[in-house]
Amino acid sequence: KSGNFISNLKYIVTGIAAVLLIGFIVYGVKNMKVSNDRLSQQNPLGIANFWKVSNLQGESKIGNAAMGKIDSIQEGQYIQTDLNSRAELLIANIGKVIIEPNSKVLFIKGTDGNNRIQLEYGTINSDMISNGKTFFVEMPSAVASDNGGSYTITIDSVGDGIVFVKSGKVDVDSPNRDAIIPAGNVVFTKKDFGVGTPFNESASPKFKTALFNYDFGVCNDACVSVLINNAKMSDAVTLANLIPNVQKAYTDQVYAKLAGFVQPPGRERRDSLKFFNEEELNEWIDK
């Protein structure tokens, strides 16, 4: 009947229009222009998450294909640079990551739904704004997270790494321990072990050697005495990070040395160290 035909035709036209609209949205998100502030907008519909990327130098690749000057990448894809190429990854409303030569970065999104990449090898320079959103970088042995700041991460061919924080503060978590790294400090990571203890870039060679042996060597807590005896004011962040990790026999000594450089937050006393938590440690490190 003509009435039924017209009614059915309306449904068909509506369906076609919906399909075309979805196609237009997907195409628009994938090919949207990059704004002047170099921040991309992620697809809010949950269809597929695309991040804007730029080829800064040479011939960077997305998978096995050459990257365009302005391109996009989605979950599960990776960016790879060679000796002569560099790329820029734009994180929606958070900041940007410069992918240096000879690097491989995988774009993933964790089960927690947060922005997350994986640095398999090479070097990245991250520059994030502080807006309450956390950005994660997975490494072979640890995970770095920040809420704004600038830092460099390098992973070598065997999976060992180094994190240098230029501004802000970065947390590095691993199965064996965690580290809080403020600006001007460095931390090593080792594959199959995890993160070490952060140290100031101006620390003395003797202090650095003792710390490396404490973290990854065979001296364990015997090195703590060397660290205490050779610590300077600029090594206070190292001492603060040591407190939760050293054996009880050394805890009071580390506390006393640190308190001599920077007084603990008002409520923190030596007899309360066994109740020391990450929030209080953060407060002391910030101070």
mmCIF file of C-alpha atoms in Angstrom:
data_model
loop_
_atom_site.group_PDB
_atom_site.id
_atom_site.type_symbol
_atom_site.label_atom_id
_atom_site.label_comp_id
_atom_site.label_asym_id
_atom_site.label_seq_id
_atom_site.Cartn_x
_atom_site.Cartn_y
_atom_site.Cartn_z
ATOM 1 C CA LYS A 1 0.000 0.000 0.000
ATOM 2 C CA SER A 2 1.206 3.513 -0.737
ATOM 3 C CA GLY A 3 0.939 4.538 2.946
ATOM 4 C CA ASN A 4 3.150 1.669 4.121
ATOM 5 C CA PHE A 5 5.628 2.312 1.313
ATOM 6 C CA ILE A 6 6.047 5.960 2.346
ATOM 7 C CA SER A 7 6.389 4.955 5.999
ATOM 8 C CA ASN A 8 9.056 2.345 5.178
ATOM 9 C CA LEU A 9 10.835 4.824 2.939
ATOM 10 C CA LYS A 10 11.136 7.234 5.885
ATOM 11 C CA TYR A 11 12.902 4.557 7.951
ATOM 12 C CA ILE A 12 15.254 3.737 5.070
ATOM 13 C CA VAL A 13 16.149 7.388 4.494
ATOM 14 C CA THR A 14 16.660 7.924 8.231
ATOM 15 C CA GLY A 15 18.968 4.889 8.421
ATOM 16 C CA ILE A 16 21.029 6.031 5.440
ATOM 17 C CA ALA A 17 21.313 9.513 6.959
ATOM 18 C CA ALA A 18 22.526 8.032 10.275
ATOM 19 C CA VAL A 19 25.193 5.940 8.520
ATOM 20 C CA LEU A 20 26.369 8.966 6.537
ATOM 21 C CA LEU A 21 26.476 11.082 9.704
ATOM 22 C CA ILE A 22 28.603 8.506 11.563
ATOM 23 C CA GLY A 23 30.932 8.250 8.575
ATOM 24 C CA PHE A 24 31.231 12.028 8.432
ATOM 25 C CA ILE A 25 32.047 12.235 12.162
ATOM 26 C CA VAL A 26 34.727 9.515 11.951
ATOM 27 C CA TYR A 27 36.265 11.158 8.886
ATOM 28 C CA GLY A 28 36.126 14.594 10.503
ATOM 29 C CA VAL A 29 37.789 13.458 13.733
ATOM 30 C CA LYS A 30 40.548 11.648 11.879
ATOM 31 C CA ASN A 31 41.249 14.573 9.552
ATOM 32 C CA MET A 32 40.495 17.591 11.719
ATOM 33 C CA LYS A 33 42.840 20.541 11.542
ATOM 34 C CA VAL A 34 45.392 21.051 14.287
ATOM 35 C CA SER A 35 44.685 24.171 16.330
ATOM 36 C CA ASN A 36 47.238 26.892 16.913
ATOM 37 C CA ASP A 37 47.987 25.752 20.445
ATOM 38 C CA ARG A 38 48.978 22.357 19.012
ATOM 39 C CA LEU A 39 46.479 20.460 21.136
ATOM 40 C CA SER A 40 44.236 17.888 19.478
ATOM 41 C CA GLN A 41 40.683 16.931 20.325
ATOM 42 C CA GLN A 42 39.937 13.267 20.872
ATOM 43 C CA ASN A 43 36.787 11.660 19.502
ATOM 44 C CA PRO A 44 34.169 11.997 22.300
ATOM 45 C CA LEU A 45 31.871 9.278 20.927
ATOM 46 C CA GLY A 46 34.069 6.298 21.818
ATOM 47 C CA ILE A 47 34.157 5.061 18.206
ATOM 48 C CA ALA A 48 37.949 5.147 17.848
ATOM 49 C CA ASN A 49 40.454 7.370 19.608
ATOM 50 C CA PHE A 50 42.667 9.298 17.201
ATOM 51 C CA TRP A 51 45.616 11.441 18.268
ATOM 52 C CA LYS A 52 47.165 13.995 15.976
ATOM 53 C CA VAL A 53 50.792 13.470 15.003
ATOM 54 C CA SER A 54 53.224 15.612 13.030
ATOM 55 C CA ASN A 55 56.324 14.561 11.145
ATOM 56 C CA LEU A 56 58.945 17.070 12.296
ATOM 57 C CA GLN A 57 61.975 15.730 10.458
ATOM 58 C CA GLY A 58 62.968 12.951 8.062
ATOM 59 C CA GLU A 59 60.548 10.097 7.404
ATOM 60 C CA SER A 60 58.806 8.963 10.577
ATOM 61 C CA LYS A 61 56.468 5.983 10.260
ATOM 62 C CA ILE A 62 53.116 4.873 11.610
ATOM 63 C CA GLY A 63 53.483 1.118 11.535
ATOM 64 C CA ASN A 64 55.100 0.380 8.192
ATOM 65 C CA ALA A 65 53.660 3.417 6.401
ATOM 66 C CA ALA A 66 55.336 6.801 6.038
ATOM 67 C CA MET A 67 53.782 9.468 8.255
ATOM 68 C CA GLY A 68 52.276 12.530 6.605
ATOM 69 C CA LYS A 69 53.318 16.011 7.637
ATOM 70 C CA ILE A 70 50.052 16.146 9.602
ATOM 71 C CA ASP A 71 48.617 12.707 10.346
ATOM 72 C CA SER A 72 46.747 10.721 12.996
ATOM 73 C CA ILE A 73 47.279 7.571 15.023
ATOM 74 C CA GLN A 74 44.838 5.351 16.873
ATOM 75 C CA GLU A 75 44.997 2.812 19.691
ATOM 76 C CA GLY A 76 47.211 -0.159 18.942
ATOM 77 C CA GLN A 77 49.340 1.661 16.364
ATOM 78 C CA TYR A 78 52.936 2.718 16.890
ATOM 79 C CA ILE A 79 55.207 5.546 15.765
ATOM 80 C CA GLN A 80 58.753 4.667 14.753
ATOM 81 C CA THR A 81 61.609 7.047 13.970
ATOM 82 C CA ASP A 82 64.980 6.270 12.446
ATOM 83 C CA LEU A 83 68.359 7.947 12.826
ATOM 84 C CA ASN A 84 67.227 11.026 10.871
ATOM 85 C CA SER A 85 63.571 11.450 11.826
ATOM 86 C CA ARG A 86 61.556 13.049 14.639
ATOM 87 C CA ALA A 87 57.820 13.219 15.293
ATOM 88 C CA GLU A 88 55.383 15.031 17.579
ATOM 89 C CA LEU A 89 52.437 13.330 19.279
ATOM 90 C CA LEU A 90 49.649 15.633 20.488
ATOM 91 C CA ILE A 91 47.776 14.525 23.615
ATOM 92 C CA ALA A 92 44.261 15.979 23.735
ATOM 93 C CA ASN A 93 43.987 18.890 26.171
ATOM 94 C CA ILE A 94 47.115 17.725 28.019
ATOM 95 C CA GLY A 95 50.229 18.510 25.983
ATOM 96 C CA LYS A 96 52.672 17.028 23.529
ATOM 97 C CA VAL A 97 55.397 14.403 23.244
ATOM 98 C CA ILE A 98 58.414 14.822 20.969
ATOM 99 C CA ILE A 99 59.619 11.432 19.730
ATOM 100 C CA GLU A 100 63.350 11.667 19.133
ATOM 101 C CA PRO A 101 65.380 9.703 16.510
ATOM 102 C CA ASN A 102 65.695 5.906 16.822
ATOM 103 C CA SER A 103 62.585 5.524 18.956
ATOM 104 C CA LYS A 104 59.422 3.421 19.000
ATOM 105 C CA VAL A 105 56.250 4.526 20.799
ATOM 106 C CA LEU A 106 53.006 2.552 21.003
ATOM 107 C CA PHE A 107 49.702 4.379 21.522
ATOM 108 C CA ILE A 108 47.652 2.462 24.082
ATOM 109 C CA LYS A 109 44.819 3.286 26.424
ATOM 110 C CA GLY A 110 44.832 1.570 29.789
ATOM 111 C CA THR A 111 41.891 -0.223 31.348
ATOM 112 C CA ASP A 112 41.558 2.805 33.623
ATOM 113 C CA GLY A 113 40.684 4.881 30.543
ATOM 114 C CA ASN A 114 43.588 7.287 30.968
ATOM 115 C CA ASN A 115 45.888 8.663 28.278
ATOM 116 C CA ARG A 116 48.758 6.227 27.977
ATOM 117 C CA ILE A 117 51.668 5.448 25.670
ATOM 118 C CA GLN A 118 54.376 2.797 25.793
ATOM 119 C CA LEU A 119 58.011 3.680 25.091
ATOM 120 C CA GLU A 120 59.602 0.476 23.806
ATOM 121 C CA TYR A 121 62.992 2.058 23.120
ATOM 122 C CA GLY A 122 64.519 5.438 22.332
ATOM 123 C CA THR A 123 63.861 8.891 23.779
ATOM 124 C CA ILE A 124 60.788 11.062 24.290
ATOM 125 C CA ASN A 125 60.489 14.621 25.580
ATOM 126 C CA SER A 126 57.128 15.224 27.259
ATOM 127 C CA ASP A 127 55.694 18.665 27.934
ATOM 128 C CA MET A 128 52.360 18.530 29.777
ATOM 129 C CA ILE A 129 50.071 21.213 31.152
ATOM 130 C CA SER A 130 48.602 21.016 34.641
ATOM 131 C CA ASN A 131 44.841 20.536 34.306
ATOM 132 C CA GLY A 132 44.085 17.675 36.678
ATOM 133 C CA LYS A 133 44.527 14.957 34.028
ATOM 134 C CA THR A 134 47.203 12.296 34.417
ATOM 135 C CA PHE A 135 49.400 11.135 31.547
ATOM 136 C CA PHE A 136 51.143 7.751 31.695
ATOM 137 C CA VAL A 137 54.275 6.448 29.984
ATOM 138 C CA GLU A 138 54.837 2.704 30.248
ATOM 139 C CA MET A 139 58.443 1.467 30.220
ATOM 140 C CA PRO A 140 59.783 -2.116 30.248
ATOM 141 C CA SER A 141 60.305 -1.948 34.021
ATOM 142 C CA ALA A 142 58.088 0.844 35.369
ATOM 143 C CA VAL A 143 55.318 3.371 34.663
ATOM 144 C CA ALA A 144 55.814 7.149 34.801
ATOM 145 C CA SER A 145 52.862 9.445 35.509
ATOM 146 C CA ASP A 146 52.499 13.197 35.842
ATOM 147 C CA ASN A 147 49.910 15.923 36.211
ATOM 148 C CA GLY A 148 51.845 18.593 34.361
ATOM 149 C CA GLY A 149 55.522 19.226 33.784
ATOM 150 C CA SER A 150 58.387 18.586 31.428
ATOM 151 C CA TYR A 151 60.616 15.518 31.422
ATOM 152 C CA THR A 152 62.764 13.239 29.267
ATOM 153 C CA ILE A 153 62.670 9.444 29.249
ATOM 154 C CA THR A 154 65.239 7.267 27.472
ATOM 155 C CA ILE A 155 65.064 3.474 27.139
ATOM 156 C CA ASP A 156 68.037 1.543 25.742
ATOM 157 C CA SER A 157 68.076 -1.617 23.634
ATOM 158 C CA VAL A 158 67.945 -3.969 26.657
ATOM 159 C CA GLY A 159 65.077 -2.139 28.392
ATOM 160 C CA ASP A 160 67.002 -0.123 30.988
ATOM 161 C CA GLY A 161 66.057 3.537 31.271
ATOM 162 C CA ILE A 162 66.596 6.971 32.719
ATOM 163 C CA VAL A 163 64.031 9.647 33.625
ATOM 164 C CA PHE A 164 65.095 13.287 33.947
ATOM 165 C CA VAL A 165 62.520 15.800 35.218
ATOM 166 C CA LYS A 166 62.969 19.387 34.024
ATOM 167 C CA SER A 167 59.845 20.927 35.570
ATOM 168 C CA GLY A 168 56.951 19.759 37.694
ATOM 169 C CA LYS A 169 57.059 16.352 39.360
ATOM 170 C CA VAL A 170 56.848 12.783 38.044
ATOM 171 C CA ASP A 171 55.919 9.581 39.871
ATOM 172 C CA VAL A 172 57.579 6.379 38.696
ATOM 173 C CA ASP A 173 55.992 3.137 39.945
ATOM 174 C CA SER A 174 57.372 -0.391 39.634
ATOM 175 C CA PRO A 175 56.729 -3.737 41.317
ATOM 176 C CA ASN A 176 59.611 -3.376 43.777
ATOM 177 C CA ARG A 177 59.250 0.295 44.809
ATOM 178 C CA ASP A 178 58.012 3.739 43.809
ATOM 179 C CA ALA A 179 59.890 7.002 43.346
ATOM 180 C CA ILE A 180 58.856 10.667 43.433
ATOM 181 C CA ILE A 181 61.031 12.814 41.164
ATOM 182 C CA PRO A 182 60.763 16.623 41.279
ATOM 183 C CA ALA A 183 62.443 19.022 38.843
ATOM 184 C CA GLY A 184 66.226 18.796 38.618
ATOM 185 C CA ASN A 185 66.323 15.134 39.604
ATOM 186 C CA VAL A 186 67.074 11.902 37.761
ATOM 187 C CA VAL A 187 66.185 8.244 38.307
ATOM 188 C CA PHE A 188 67.364 5.015 36.692
ATOM 189 C CA THR A 189 65.177 2.040 35.842
ATOM 190 C CA LYS A 190 66.333 -1.498 35.110
ATOM 191 C CA LYS A 191 64.428 -4.154 33.216
ATOM 192 C CA ASP A 192 63.221 -7.039 35.416
ATOM 193 C CA PHE A 193 63.989 -4.963 38.521
ATOM 194 C CA GLY A 194 62.148 -1.642 38.470
ATOM 195 C CA VAL A 195 62.883 1.914 39.501
ATOM 196 C CA GLY A 196 65.814 3.078 41.602
ATOM 197 C CA THR A 197 66.109 6.083 43.938
ATOM 198 C CA PRO A 198 66.066 9.585 42.395
ATOM 199 C CA PHE A 199 69.113 11.824 42.752
ATOM 200 C CA ASN A 200 69.946 15.430 41.984
ATOM 201 C CA GLU A 201 71.859 16.053 38.763
ATOM 202 C CA SER A 202 74.556 17.846 40.814
ATOM 203 C CA ALA A 203 75.139 14.918 43.225
ATOM 204 C CA SER A 204 78.780 13.947 43.754
ATOM 205 C CA PRO A 205 80.222 10.923 41.894
ATOM 206 C CA LYS A 206 80.746 9.127 45.221
ATOM 207 C CA PHE A 207 77.113 9.687 46.200
ATOM 208 C CA LYS A 208 75.837 8.524 42.795
ATOM 209 C CA THR A 209 77.985 5.391 42.858
ATOM 210 C CA ALA A 210 76.828 4.431 46.348
ATOM 211 C CA LEU A 211 73.195 5.034 45.355
ATOM 212 C CA PHE A 212 73.480 2.940 42.189
ATOM 213 C CA ASN A 213 75.054 0.098 44.177
ATOM 214 C CA TYR A 214 72.322 0.384 46.789
ATOM 215 C CA ASP A 215 69.576 0.210 44.142
ATOM 216 C CA PHE A 216 71.002 -2.346 41.735
ATOM 217 C CA GLY A 217 74.216 -3.716 43.252
ATOM 218 C CA VAL A 218 75.208 -6.006 46.074
ATOM 219 C CA CYS A 219 75.878 -3.646 48.967
ATOM 220 C CA ASN A 220 72.207 -3.155 49.887
ATOM 221 C CA ASP A 221 71.838 -1.137 53.104
ATOM 222 C CA ALA A 222 75.588 -1.068 53.737
ATOM 223 C CA CYS A 223 75.697 1.720 51.147
ATOM 224 C CA VAL A 224 73.257 3.810 53.175
ATOM 225 C CA SER A 225 76.033 4.857 55.556
ATOM 226 C CA VAL A 226 78.039 6.163 52.589
ATOM 227 C CA LEU A 227 74.991 8.067 51.364
ATOM 228 C CA ILE A 228 74.333 9.621 54.779
ATOM 229 C CA ASN A 229 77.965 10.653 55.261
ATOM 230 C CA ASN A 230 78.246 12.202 51.789
ATOM 231 C CA ALA A 231 74.806 13.789 51.429
ATOM 232 C CA LYS A 232 74.512 17.519 50.742
ATOM 233 C CA MET A 233 71.506 19.827 50.895
ATOM 234 C CA SER A 234 70.850 19.143 47.202
ATOM 235 C CA ASP A 235 70.569 15.405 48.012
ATOM 236 C CA ALA A 236 67.538 15.900 50.266
ATOM 237 C CA VAL A 237 65.114 14.427 47.696
ATOM 238 C CA THR A 238 67.183 11.224 47.625
ATOM 239 C CA LEU A 239 67.071 10.922 51.411
ATOM 240 C CA ALA A 240 63.291 11.476 51.438
ATOM 241 C CA ASN A 241 62.804 8.703 48.886
ATOM 242 C CA LEU A 242 65.056 6.382 50.912
ATOM 243 C CA ILE A 243 63.003 6.583 54.114
ATOM 244 C CA PRO A 244 60.262 4.108 53.039
ATOM 245 C CA ASN A 245 62.797 1.668 51.568
ATOM 246 C CA VAL A 246 65.789 1.319 53.907
ATOM 247 C CA GLN A 247 65.868 -1.219 56.691
ATOM 248 C CA LYS A 248 64.625 -0.051 60.069
ATOM 249 C CA ALA A 249 68.171 0.094 61.454
ATOM 250 C CA TYR A 250 68.921 2.992 59.078
ATOM 251 C CA THR A 251 65.579 4.803 59.095
ATOM 252 C CA ASP A 252 66.352 7.073 62.045
ATOM 253 C CA GLN A 253 69.739 8.024 60.610
ATOM 254 C CA VAL A 254 68.269 8.959 57.234
ATOM 255 C CA TYR A 255 65.495 10.897 58.968
ATOM 256 C CA ALA A 256 67.965 12.852 61.111
ATOM 257 C CA LYS A 257 70.151 13.737 58.138
ATOM 258 C CA LEU A 258 67.167 14.871 56.062
ATOM 259 C CA ALA A 259 65.647 16.866 58.938
ATOM 260 C CA GLY A 260 68.976 18.670 59.260
ATOM 261 C CA PHE A 261 68.581 19.926 55.702
ATOM 262 C CA VAL A 262 64.803 20.434 55.492
ATOM 263 C CA GLN A 263 62.534 20.363 58.514
ATOM 264 C CA PRO A 264 59.725 17.811 58.132
ATOM 265 C CA PRO A 265 56.097 18.922 57.883
ATOM 266 C CA GLY A 266 54.913 20.100 61.286
ATOM 267 C CA ARG A 267 53.183 16.917 62.397
ATOM 268 C CA GLU A 268 55.968 14.541 61.330
ATOM 269 C CA ARG A 269 58.195 13.303 64.164
ATOM 270 C CA ARG A 270 60.770 10.560 64.203
ATOM 271 C CA ASP A 271 58.605 8.309 66.366
ATOM 272 C CA SER A 272 55.831 8.420 63.732
ATOM 273 C CA LEU A 273 57.945 7.132 60.835
ATOM 274 C CA LYS A 274 56.291 3.709 60.914
ATOM 275 C CA PHE A 275 53.045 5.467 59.945
ATOM 276 C CA PHE A 276 54.702 7.456 57.151
ATOM 277 C CA ASN A 277 52.543 7.507 53.978
ATOM 278 C CA GLU A 278 52.966 8.715 50.403
ATOM 279 C CA GLU A 279 50.994 11.922 50.940
ATOM 280 C CA GLU A 280 53.255 12.979 53.804
ATOM 281 C CA LEU A 281 56.344 12.009 51.815
ATOM 282 C CA ASN A 282 55.119 14.144 48.907
ATOM 283 C CA GLU A 283 54.612 17.076 51.251
ATOM 284 C CA TRP A 284 58.166 16.781 52.577
ATOM 285 C CA ILE A 285 59.629 16.489 49.073
ATOM 286 C CA ASP A 286 57.680 19.559 47.935
ATOM 287 C CA LYS A 287 58.996 21.482 50.923
#
